[in-house]
Amino acid sequence: MSQQHLGYSRNYIDGNWCDADDGARIRVDDPATGDLISEVARAREADVDRAVLAARRAFDARTLVDMKPSERGRILHRIADFLSAEAADIARIVCLDTGKAISIAADEVQTAIRYLRYYAGLADSIEGKSIPRGSGFANFTVRSPYGVSAQVVPWNFPLELTARSLACAIATGNTVVIKSPELAPLSGMVIARACESAEVPAGCVNVVTGYGHDAGSSLVAHPGVDHIVFTGSLPTGRAVLQQAA
C-alpha cells in the first residue's frame, strides 16, 4: 500500500473540531514502516472536561431522551450510511492506522456498519413492563438511560468497538465521550466525521484522543460521567475501577 500522509485531526467536542487546549499533538505512525501518517490533537484533562461538560449539557437538556426512539434509530442509520459510502477509504485508514491486512480492515468496516444498523433497529423496541398488582392498582416500569457514557476504546479493533458502544448508547438515549486509543486514533476521527455528517445533535457524541495516563484517567475519574465502557488488559481494568471509584 502506498504511503500517504492523512493530515491532522482535531478533537470533536460539542459539535466542533478543536485543537487541544495546550496545542499538543500525538504523532500517528504506520506500524508497518514507522513512517508518519497523521497527527491528532492530544487531549488532556482540560479537553476531557470540556467534552464531558458538553455531553452533560446535552443529556440534561434531554436532547436524545425526548427524541422519538425511531429518530434515534434513523440517526444511527445515517452514521452507518456514511461508513458504507466511504467504506473503501475507511478500510484503508484502518489498515494504515492498525497495521492489519486490508481485507481484515474492510471486514471491520462492515462489522461496524452491522452494529450501527442492529442498534438502530433496536432503538424503538426497548420496552418496560406492566406488572399485575390486583384491582385498583397500576404498576409499570420505564427504562431510563444512565446519562453520560465514557467509552475507552482499544487499539486492536478501534472502528467496530467504537461503533458498538456508541450505537448502544445513542439508541438508549445516553450521550457519549469516546477516548480513542493513542496507538490507533484515526477510527475515532472517522466516527466523529460520520456523526457530523449524520447531524447528531451537538454534545451528544464527543471524540477525544489522548494517552491513557492523562486523558483516559481524567475521563473515567470525571464526576460528570455516569457509565463507563472499557475494553483492555486486566491491570488497566483494575486501574479504571480504582479511578472510577
mmCIF file of N, CA, C and O in Angstrom, residues 67-163:
data_model
loop_
_atom_site.group_PDB
_atom_site.id
_atom_site.type_symbol
_atom_site.label_atom_id
_atom_site.label_comp_id
_atom_site.label_asym_id
_atom_site.label_seq_id
_atom_site.Cartn_x
_atom_site.Cartn_y
_atom_site.Cartn_z
ATOM 1 N N MET A 67 -36.279 12.676 22.293
ATOM 2 C CA MET A 67 -36.394 12.383 20.869
ATOM 3 C C MET A 67 -37.168 11.078 20.664
ATOM 4 O O MET A 67 -37.056 10.155 21.469
ATOM 5 N N LYS A 68 -37.969 10.996 19.625
ATOM 6 C CA LYS A 68 -38.643 9.740 19.330
ATOM 7 C C LYS A 68 -37.595 8.642 19.142
ATOM 8 O O LYS A 68 -36.590 8.850 18.446
ATOM 9 N N PRO A 69 -37.798 7.484 19.753
ATOM 10 C CA PRO A 69 -36.826 6.392 19.575
ATOM 11 C C PRO A 69 -36.568 6.065 18.109
ATOM 12 O O PRO A 69 -35.435 5.742 17.743
ATOM 13 N N SER A 70 -37.580 6.169 17.288
ATOM 14 C CA SER A 70 -37.387 5.885 15.861
ATOM 15 C C SER A 70 -36.419 6.872 15.228
ATOM 16 O O SER A 70 -35.659 6.516 14.316
ATOM 17 N N GLU A 71 -36.408 8.127 15.727
ATOM 18 C CA GLU A 71 -35.471 9.118 15.203
ATOM 19 C C GLU A 71 -34.048 8.807 15.662
ATOM 20 O O GLU A 71 -33.090 8.996 14.899
ATOM 21 N N ARG A 72 -33.891 8.329 16.906
ATOM 22 C CA ARG A 72 -32.553 7.887 17.331
ATOM 23 C C ARG A 72 -32.074 6.764 16.414
ATOM 24 O O ARG A 72 -30.885 6.701 16.064
ATOM 25 N N GLY A 73 -32.974 5.885 16.031
ATOM 26 C CA GLY A 73 -32.626 4.823 15.092
ATOM 27 C C GLY A 73 -32.211 5.375 13.745
ATOM 28 O O GLY A 73 -31.248 4.897 13.126
ATOM 29 N N ARG A 74 -32.913 6.391 13.263
ATOM 30 C CA ARG A 74 -32.562 6.982 11.966
ATOM 31 C C ARG A 74 -31.186 7.641 12.018
ATOM 32 O O ARG A 74 -30.434 7.603 11.033
ATOM 33 N N ILE A 75 -30.853 8.258 13.166
ATOM 34 C CA ILE A 75 -29.515 8.840 13.317
ATOM 35 C C ILE A 75 -28.449 7.763 13.139
ATOM 36 O O ILE A 75 -27.452 7.952 12.429
ATOM 37 N N LEU A 76 -28.647 6.615 13.787
ATOM 38 C CA LEU A 76 -27.673 5.530 13.678
ATOM 39 C C LEU A 76 -27.588 4.999 12.250
ATOM 40 O O LEU A 76 -26.504 4.661 11.767
ATOM 41 N N HIS A 77 -28.721 4.932 11.575
ATOM 42 C CA HIS A 77 -28.699 4.508 10.169
ATOM 43 C C HIS A 77 -27.904 5.502 9.321
ATOM 44 O O HIS A 77 -27.165 5.099 8.401
ATOM 45 N N ARG A 78 -28.025 6.795 9.614
ATOM 46 C CA ARG A 78 -27.276 7.784 8.840
ATOM 47 C C ARG A 78 -25.771 7.670 9.089
ATOM 48 O O ARG A 78 -24.963 7.859 8.167
ATOM 49 N N ILE A 79 -25.392 7.369 10.344
ATOM 50 C CA ILE A 79 -23.969 7.131 10.619
ATOM 51 C C ILE A 79 -23.482 5.926 9.822
ATOM 52 O O ILE A 79 -22.403 5.953 9.212
ATOM 53 N N ALA A 80 -24.292 4.860 9.818
ATOM 54 C CA ALA A 80 -23.941 3.659 9.043
ATOM 55 C C ALA A 80 -23.878 3.971 7.553
ATOM 56 O O ALA A 80 -23.007 3.447 6.837
ATOM 57 N N ASP A 81 -24.772 4.815 7.072
ATOM 58 C CA ASP A 81 -24.764 5.194 5.651
ATOM 59 C C ASP A 81 -23.447 5.865 5.275
ATOM 60 O O ASP A 81 -22.890 5.622 4.194
ATOM 61 N N PHE A 82 -22.935 6.727 6.168
ATOM 62 C CA PHE A 82 -21.660 7.392 5.909
ATOM 63 C C PHE A 82 -20.535 6.365 5.800
ATOM 64 O O PHE A 82 -19.714 6.419 4.869
ATOM 65 N N LEU A 83 -20.481 5.433 6.751
ATOM 66 C CA LEU A 83 -19.434 4.405 6.705
ATOM 67 C C LEU A 83 -19.549 3.560 5.449
ATOM 68 O O LEU A 83 -18.541 3.186 4.842
ATOM 69 N N SER A 84 -20.767 3.253 5.063
ATOM 70 C CA SER A 84 -20.975 2.434 3.867
ATOM 71 C C SER A 84 -20.511 3.163 2.613
ATOM 72 O O SER A 84 -19.845 2.578 1.745
ATOM 73 N N ALA A 85 -20.853 4.443 2.498
ATOM 74 C CA ALA A 85 -20.480 5.223 1.315
ATOM 75 C C ALA A 85 -18.971 5.409 1.212
ATOM 76 O O ALA A 85 -18.420 5.498 0.099
ATOM 77 N N GLU A 86 -18.284 5.456 2.365
ATOM 78 C CA GLU A 86 -16.841 5.711 2.383
ATOM 79 C C GLU A 86 -16.043 4.454 2.740
ATOM 80 O O GLU A 86 -14.887 4.544 3.148
ATOM 81 N N ALA A 87 -16.658 3.284 2.577
ATOM 82 C CA ALA A 87 -16.088 2.039 3.111
ATOM 83 C C ALA A 87 -14.667 1.770 2.634
ATOM 84 O O ALA A 87 -13.800 1.370 3.423
ATOM 85 N N ALA A 88 -14.408 1.962 1.354
ATOM 86 C CA ALA A 88 -13.074 1.651 0.817
ATOM 87 C C ALA A 88 -12.010 2.560 1.425
ATOM 88 O O ALA A 88 -10.931 2.104 1.837
ATOM 89 N N ASP A 89 -12.298 3.864 1.503
ATOM 90 C CA ASP A 89 -11.337 4.801 2.079
ATOM 91 C C ASP A 89 -11.147 4.553 3.577
ATOM 92 O O ASP A 89 -10.030 4.654 4.098
ATOM 93 N N ILE A 90 -12.237 4.227 4.271
ATOM 94 C CA ILE A 90 -12.136 3.975 5.708
ATOM 95 C C ILE A 90 -11.320 2.715 5.970
ATOM 96 O O ILE A 90 -10.500 2.674 6.897
ATOM 97 N N ALA A 91 -11.519 1.684 5.156
ATOM 98 C CA ALA A 91 -10.736 0.458 5.311
ATOM 99 C C ALA A 91 -9.248 0.752 5.148
ATOM 100 O O ALA A 91 -8.405 0.208 5.881
ATOM 101 N N ARG A 92 -8.915 1.623 4.230
ATOM 102 C CA ARG A 92 -7.516 1.986 4.025
ATOM 103 C C ARG A 92 -6.955 2.705 5.256
ATOM 104 O O ARG A 92 -5.817 2.453 5.674
ATOM 105 N N ILE A 93 -7.758 3.599 5.850
ATOM 106 C CA ILE A 93 -7.331 4.294 7.060
ATOM 107 C C ILE A 93 -7.099 3.304 8.196
ATOM 108 O O ILE A 93 -6.093 3.367 8.910
ATOM 109 N N VAL A 94 -8.041 2.365 8.381
ATOM 110 C CA VAL A 94 -7.900 1.355 9.431
ATOM 111 C C VAL A 94 -6.644 0.514 9.197
ATOM 112 O O VAL A 94 -5.905 0.189 10.141
ATOM 113 N N CYS A 95 -6.400 0.164 7.946
ATOM 114 C CA CYS A 95 -5.212 -0.623 7.596
ATOM 115 C C CYS A 95 -3.927 0.120 7.977
ATOM 116 O O CYS A 95 -3.041 -0.438 8.628
ATOM 117 N N LEU A 96 -3.832 1.386 7.590
ATOM 118 C CA LEU A 96 -2.637 2.172 7.884
ATOM 119 C C LEU A 96 -2.491 2.439 9.375
ATOM 120 O O LEU A 96 -1.385 2.450 9.912
ATOM 121 N N ASP A 97 -3.608 2.631 10.049
ATOM 122 C CA ASP A 97 -3.603 3.017 11.457
ATOM 123 C C ASP A 97 -3.224 1.854 12.372
ATOM 124 O O ASP A 97 -2.502 2.032 13.353
ATOM 125 N N THR A 98 -3.714 0.651 12.047
ATOM 126 C CA THR A 98 -3.532 -0.504 12.931
ATOM 127 C C THR A 98 -2.496 -1.499 12.436
ATOM 128 O O THR A 98 -2.010 -2.328 13.214
ATOM 129 N N GLY A 99 -2.185 -1.474 11.137
ATOM 130 C CA GLY A 99 -1.239 -2.437 10.580
ATOM 131 C C GLY A 99 -1.871 -3.749 10.167
ATOM 132 O O GLY A 99 -1.177 -4.658 9.715
ATOM 133 N N LYS A 100 -3.190 -3.875 10.292
ATOM 134 C CA LYS A 100 -3.836 -5.131 9.895
ATOM 135 C C LYS A 100 -4.011 -5.181 8.381
ATOM 136 O O LYS A 100 -3.951 -4.151 7.691
ATOM 137 N N ALA A 101 -4.220 -6.383 7.861
ATOM 138 C CA ALA A 101 -4.398 -6.570 6.421
ATOM 139 C C ALA A 101 -5.609 -5.787 5.930
ATOM 140 O O ALA A 101 -6.597 -5.617 6.656
ATOM 141 N N ILE A 102 -5.553 -5.337 4.680
ATOM 142 C CA ILE A 102 -6.643 -4.541 4.133
ATOM 143 C C ILE A 102 -7.948 -5.335 4.102
ATOM 144 O O ILE A 102 -9.031 -4.775 4.309
ATOM 145 N N SER A 103 -7.873 -6.648 3.904
ATOM 146 C CA SER A 103 -9.097 -7.462 3.898
ATOM 147 C C SER A 103 -9.747 -7.493 5.280
ATOM 148 O O SER A 103 -10.979 -7.420 5.409
ATOM 149 N N ILE A 104 -8.909 -7.571 6.325
ATOM 150 C CA ILE A 104 -9.440 -7.572 7.690
ATOM 151 C C ILE A 104 -9.982 -6.190 8.037
ATOM 152 O O ILE A 104 -11.016 -6.055 8.709
ATOM 153 N N ALA A 105 -9.300 -5.136 7.582
ATOM 154 C CA ALA A 105 -9.786 -3.773 7.805
ATOM 155 C C ALA A 105 -11.141 -3.565 7.130
ATOM 156 O O ALA A 105 -12.044 -2.946 7.699
ATOM 157 N N ALA A 106 -11.289 -4.094 5.918
ATOM 158 C CA ALA A 106 -12.570 -3.973 5.213
ATOM 159 C C ALA A 106 -13.668 -4.710 5.964
ATOM 160 O O ALA A 106 -14.811 -4.230 6.060
ATOM 161 N N ASP A 107 -13.345 -5.885 6.519
ATOM 162 C CA ASP A 107 -14.323 -6.629 7.328
ATOM 163 C C ASP A 107 -14.713 -5.831 8.569
ATOM 164 O O ASP A 107 -15.876 -5.846 8.994
ATOM 165 N N GLU A 108 -13.748 -5.124 9.158
ATOM 166 C CA GLU A 108 -14.041 -4.338 10.353
ATOM 167 C C GLU A 108 -15.025 -3.212 10.041
ATOM 168 O O GLU A 108 -15.924 -2.917 10.847
ATOM 169 N N VAL A 109 -14.867 -2.586 8.890
ATOM 170 C CA VAL A 109 -15.814 -1.541 8.487
ATOM 171 C C VAL A 109 -17.225 -2.119 8.389
ATOM 172 O O VAL A 109 -18.195 -1.533 8.879
ATOM 173 N N GLN A 110 -17.336 -3.291 7.768
ATOM 174 C CA GLN A 110 -18.660 -3.902 7.612
ATOM 175 C C GLN A 110 -19.254 -4.322 8.959
ATOM 176 O O GLN A 110 -20.467 -4.214 9.177
ATOM 177 N N THR A 111 -18.410 -4.789 9.876
ATOM 178 C CA THR A 111 -18.898 -5.146 11.209
ATOM 179 C C THR A 111 -19.396 -3.910 11.938
ATOM 180 O O THR A 111 -20.445 -3.949 12.619
ATOM 181 N N ALA A 112 -18.681 -2.800 11.813
ATOM 182 C CA ALA A 112 -19.123 -1.548 12.432
ATOM 183 C C ALA A 112 -20.483 -1.135 11.895
ATOM 184 O O ALA A 112 -21.369 -0.707 12.651
ATOM 185 N N ILE A 113 -20.670 -1.266 10.597
ATOM 186 C CA ILE A 113 -21.958 -0.918 9.973
ATOM 187 C C ILE A 113 -23.063 -1.817 10.507
ATOM 188 O O ILE A 113 -24.170 -1.346 10.819
ATOM 189 N N ARG A 114 -22.772 -3.099 10.673
ATOM 190 C CA ARG A 114 -23.794 -4.022 11.180
ATOM 191 C C ARG A 114 -24.193 -3.674 12.618
ATOM 192 O O ARG A 114 -25.375 -3.732 12.974
ATOM 193 N N TYR A 115 -23.211 -3.322 13.457
ATOM 194 C CA TYR A 115 -23.542 -2.909 14.826
ATOM 195 C C TYR A 115 -24.475 -1.701 14.807
ATOM 196 O O TYR A 115 -25.476 -1.643 15.539
ATOM 197 N N LEU A 116 -24.145 -0.714 14.000
ATOM 198 C CA LEU A 116 -24.952 0.502 13.939
ATOM 199 C C LEU A 116 -26.377 0.201 13.475
ATOM 200 O O LEU A 116 -27.345 0.700 14.049
ATOM 201 N N ARG A 117 -26.504 -0.634 12.476
ATOM 202 C CA ARG A 117 -27.847 -0.950 11.965
ATOM 203 C C ARG A 117 -28.619 -1.841 12.944
ATOM 204 O O ARG A 117 -29.844 -1.711 13.072
ATOM 205 N N TYR A 118 -27.917 -2.716 13.642
ATOM 206 C CA TYR A 118 -28.589 -3.570 14.632
ATOM 207 C C TYR A 118 -29.218 -2.710 15.726
ATOM 208 O O TYR A 118 -30.401 -2.858 16.051
ATOM 209 N N TYR A 119 -28.423 -1.810 16.297
ATOM 210 C CA TYR A 119 -28.947 -0.982 17.383
ATOM 211 C C TYR A 119 -29.925 0.075 16.869
ATOM 212 O O TYR A 119 -30.818 0.510 17.614
ATOM 213 N N ALA A 120 -29.786 0.477 15.612
ATOM 214 C CA ALA A 120 -30.784 1.369 15.017
ATOM 215 C C ALA A 120 -32.151 0.701 15.012
ATOM 216 O O ALA A 120 -33.170 1.327 15.332
ATOM 217 N N GLY A 121 -32.186 -0.581 14.685
ATOM 218 C CA GLY A 121 -33.440 -1.317 14.683
ATOM 219 C C GLY A 121 -33.979 -1.582 16.073
ATOM 220 O O GLY A 121 -35.193 -1.761 16.263
ATOM 221 N N LEU A 122 -33.084 -1.604 17.053
ATOM 222 C CA LEU A 122 -33.491 -1.887 18.427
ATOM 223 C C LEU A 122 -34.030 -0.650 19.145
ATOM 224 O O LEU A 122 -34.756 -0.765 20.141
ATOM 225 N N ALA A 123 -33.700 0.541 18.639
ATOM 226 C CA ALA A 123 -33.979 1.784 19.366
ATOM 227 C C ALA A 123 -35.447 1.931 19.754
ATOM 228 O O ALA A 123 -35.758 2.400 20.861
ATOM 229 N N ASP A 124 -36.376 1.585 18.874
ATOM 230 C CA ASP A 124 -37.798 1.745 19.196
ATOM 231 C C ASP A 124 -38.445 0.440 19.650
ATOM 232 O O ASP A 124 -39.671 0.304 19.638
ATOM 233 N N SER A 125 -37.612 -0.513 20.070
ATOM 234 C CA SER A 125 -38.135 -1.801 20.549
ATOM 235 C C SER A 125 -37.831 -2.043 22.018
ATOM 236 O O SER A 125 -38.084 -3.124 22.533
ATOM 237 N N ILE A 126 -37.268 -1.052 22.705
ATOM 238 C CA ILE A 126 -36.932 -1.190 24.120
ATOM 239 C C ILE A 126 -38.156 -0.799 24.944
ATOM 240 O O ILE A 126 -38.641 0.331 24.848
ATOM 241 N N GLU A 127 -38.656 -1.727 25.730
ATOM 242 C CA GLU A 127 -39.916 -1.509 26.434
ATOM 243 C C GLU A 127 -39.777 -1.781 27.924
ATOM 244 O O GLU A 127 -38.886 -2.505 28.363
ATOM 245 N N GLY A 128 -40.671 -1.201 28.704
ATOM 246 C CA GLY A 128 -40.769 -1.502 30.122
ATOM 247 C C GLY A 128 -41.701 -2.680 30.348
ATOM 248 O O GLY A 128 -41.981 -3.462 29.429
ATOM 249 N N LYS A 129 -42.195 -2.813 31.561
ATOM 250 C CA LYS A 129 -43.074 -3.921 31.918
ATOM 251 C C LYS A 129 -44.340 -3.415 32.594
ATOM 252 O O LYS A 129 -44.326 -2.400 33.291
ATOM 253 N N SER A 130 -45.421 -4.134 32.383
ATOM 254 C CA SER A 130 -46.650 -3.930 33.133
ATOM 255 C C SER A 130 -46.773 -5.092 34.107
ATOM 256 O O SER A 130 -46.717 -6.255 33.703
ATOM 257 N N ILE A 131 -46.922 -4.778 35.415
ATOM 258 C CA ILE A 131 -46.855 -5.806 36.453
ATOM 259 C C ILE A 131 -48.212 -5.928 37.141
ATOM 260 O O ILE A 131 -48.710 -4.955 37.722
ATOM 261 N N PRO A 132 -48.854 -7.095 37.110
ATOM 262 C CA PRO A 132 -50.158 -7.271 37.754
ATOM 263 C C PRO A 132 -50.061 -7.065 39.268
ATOM 264 O O PRO A 132 -49.211 -7.651 39.931
ATOM 265 N N ARG A 133 -50.954 -6.200 39.796
ATOM 266 C CA ARG A 133 -50.965 -5.933 41.236
ATOM 267 C C ARG A 133 -52.370 -6.034 41.825
ATOM 268 O O ARG A 133 -52.592 -5.662 42.983
ATOM 269 N N GLY A 134 -53.332 -6.475 41.030
ATOM 270 C CA GLY A 134 -54.688 -6.612 41.534
ATOM 271 C C GLY A 134 -55.553 -5.412 41.204
ATOM 272 O O GLY A 134 -55.081 -4.387 40.693
ATOM 273 N N SER A 135 -56.813 -5.527 41.507
ATOM 274 C CA SER A 135 -57.792 -4.493 41.178
ATOM 275 C C SER A 135 -57.443 -3.160 41.841
ATOM 276 O O SER A 135 -57.097 -3.104 43.026
ATOM 277 N N GLY A 136 -57.530 -2.098 41.048
ATOM 278 C CA GLY A 136 -57.295 -0.764 41.583
ATOM 279 C C GLY A 136 -55.837 -0.335 41.601
ATOM 280 O O GLY A 136 -55.526 0.770 42.062
ATOM 281 N N PHE A 137 -54.947 -1.186 41.139
ATOM 282 C CA PHE A 137 -53.527 -0.847 41.126
ATOM 283 C C PHE A 137 -53.000 -0.852 39.690
ATOM 284 O O PHE A 137 -53.438 -1.658 38.867
ATOM 285 N N ALA A 138 -52.076 0.026 39.425
ATOM 286 C CA ALA A 138 -51.358 0.025 38.146
ATOM 287 C C ALA A 138 -49.871 0.115 38.460
ATOM 288 O O ALA A 138 -49.423 1.071 39.106
ATOM 289 N N ASN A 139 -49.111 -0.875 38.033
ATOM 290 C CA ASN A 139 -47.684 -0.924 38.323
ATOM 291 C C ASN A 139 -46.947 -1.143 37.007
ATOM 292 O O ASN A 139 -47.255 -2.086 36.273
ATOM 293 N N PHE A 140 -46.027 -0.247 36.686
ATOM 294 C CA PHE A 140 -45.292 -0.416 35.439
ATOM 295 C C PHE A 140 -43.873 0.119 35.602
ATOM 296 O O PHE A 140 -43.590 0.895 36.511
ATOM 297 N N THR A 141 -42.997 -0.313 34.726
ATOM 298 C CA THR A 141 -41.608 0.143 34.745
ATOM 299 C C THR A 141 -41.298 0.914 33.472
ATOM 300 O O THR A 141 -41.862 0.633 32.405
ATOM 301 N N VAL A 142 -40.424 1.890 33.606
ATOM 302 C CA VAL A 142 -39.950 2.669 32.463
ATOM 303 C C VAL A 142 -38.432 2.622 32.477
ATOM 304 O O VAL A 142 -37.804 2.921 33.504
ATOM 305 N N ARG A 143 -37.826 2.252 31.361
ATOM 306 C CA ARG A 143 -36.360 2.199 31.287
ATOM 307 C C ARG A 143 -35.793 3.604 31.080
ATOM 308 O O ARG A 143 -36.306 4.375 30.271
ATOM 309 N N SER A 144 -34.736 3.913 31.802
ATOM 310 C CA SER A 144 -34.103 5.230 31.718
ATOM 311 C C SER A 144 -32.626 5.083 31.369
ATOM 312 O O SER A 144 -31.968 4.153 31.849
ATOM 313 N N PRO A 145 -32.077 5.998 30.575
ATOM 314 C CA PRO A 145 -30.646 5.945 30.260
ATOM 315 C C PRO A 145 -29.789 6.299 31.463
ATOM 316 O O PRO A 145 -30.264 6.936 32.413
ATOM 317 N N TYR A 146 -28.535 5.879 31.436
ATOM 318 C CA TYR A 146 -27.611 6.184 32.518
ATOM 319 C C TYR A 146 -27.281 7.675 32.575
ATOM 320 O O TYR A 146 -27.217 8.270 33.639
ATOM 321 N N GLY A 147 -26.979 8.267 31.403
ATOM 322 C CA GLY A 147 -26.548 9.659 31.369
ATOM 323 C C GLY A 147 -25.374 9.820 30.422
ATOM 324 O O GLY A 147 -25.484 9.551 29.229
ATOM 325 N N VAL A 148 -24.224 10.229 30.958
ATOM 326 C CA VAL A 148 -23.008 10.405 30.157
ATOM 327 C C VAL A 148 -22.210 9.106 30.186
ATOM 328 O O VAL A 148 -21.797 8.646 31.252
ATOM 329 N N SER A 149 -21.986 8.535 29.015
ATOM 330 C CA SER A 149 -21.228 7.290 28.891
ATOM 331 C C SER A 149 -19.811 7.588 28.425
ATOM 332 O O SER A 149 -19.608 8.145 27.340
ATOM 333 N N ALA A 150 -18.820 7.241 29.253
ATOM 334 C CA ALA A 150 -17.408 7.365 28.883
ATOM 335 C C ALA A 150 -16.966 6.051 28.249
ATOM 336 O O ALA A 150 -17.142 4.990 28.851
ATOM 337 N N GLN A 151 -16.381 6.126 27.068
ATOM 338 C CA GLN A 151 -16.053 4.912 26.329
ATOM 339 C C GLN A 151 -14.570 4.930 25.943
ATOM 340 O O GLN A 151 -14.146 5.748 25.129
ATOM 341 N N VAL A 152 -13.812 4.034 26.566
ATOM 342 C CA VAL A 152 -12.366 3.945 26.338
ATOM 343 C C VAL A 152 -12.129 2.774 25.396
ATOM 344 O O VAL A 152 -12.381 1.618 25.733
ATOM 345 N N VAL A 153 -11.627 3.084 24.208
ATOM 346 C CA VAL A 153 -11.573 2.120 23.105
ATOM 347 C C VAL A 153 -10.157 1.557 22.949
ATOM 348 O O VAL A 153 -9.180 2.305 23.043
ATOM 349 N N PRO A 154 -10.015 0.254 22.690
ATOM 350 C CA PRO A 154 -8.692 -0.339 22.484
ATOM 351 C C PRO A 154 -8.204 -0.130 21.051
ATOM 352 O O PRO A 154 -8.965 0.258 20.168
ATOM 353 N N TRP A 155 -6.924 -0.456 20.847
ATOM 354 C CA TRP A 155 -6.304 -0.187 19.547
ATOM 355 C C TRP A 155 -6.546 -1.290 18.521
ATOM 356 O O TRP A 155 -6.383 -1.069 17.319
ATOM 357 N N ASN A 156 -6.944 -2.505 18.962
ATOM 358 C CA ASN A 156 -6.902 -3.637 18.021
ATOM 359 C C ASN A 156 -8.073 -3.667 17.046
ATOM 360 O O ASN A 156 -7.915 -4.027 15.878
ATOM 361 N N PHE A 157 -9.284 -3.307 17.511
ATOM 362 C CA PHE A 157 -10.446 -3.199 16.618
ATOM 363 C C PHE A 157 -11.152 -1.873 16.909
ATOM 364 O O PHE A 157 -12.293 -1.861 17.354
ATOM 365 N N PRO A 158 -10.473 -0.777 16.657
ATOM 366 C CA PRO A 158 -10.977 0.510 17.134
ATOM 367 C C PRO A 158 -12.268 0.961 16.466
ATOM 368 O O PRO A 158 -13.121 1.574 17.123
ATOM 369 N N LEU A 159 -12.432 0.668 15.182
ATOM 370 C CA LEU A 159 -13.631 1.152 14.497
ATOM 371 C C LEU A 159 -14.873 0.396 14.954
ATOM 372 O O LEU A 159 -15.887 0.994 15.335
ATOM 373 N N GLU A 160 -14.811 -0.935 14.940
ATOM 374 C CA GLU A 160 -16.018 -1.689 15.260
ATOM 375 C C GLU A 160 -16.384 -1.578 16.738
ATOM 376 O O GLU A 160 -17.573 -1.529 17.081
ATOM 377 N N LEU A 161 -15.387 -1.496 17.630
ATOM 378 C CA LEU A 161 -15.707 -1.392 19.048
ATOM 379 C C LEU A 161 -16.237 0.000 19.398
ATOM 380 O O LEU A 161 -17.114 0.137 20.265
ATOM 381 N N THR A 162 -15.741 1.023 18.723
ATOM 382 C CA THR A 162 -16.315 2.351 18.896
ATOM 383 C C THR A 162 -17.762 2.363 18.422
ATOM 384 O O THR A 162 -18.654 2.875 19.106
ATOM 385 N N ALA A 163 -18.003 1.784 17.253
ATOM 386 C CA ALA A 163 -19.364 1.754 16.706
ATOM 387 C C ALA A 163 -20.306 0.985 17.621
ATOM 388 O O ALA A 163 -21.453 1.398 17.841
#
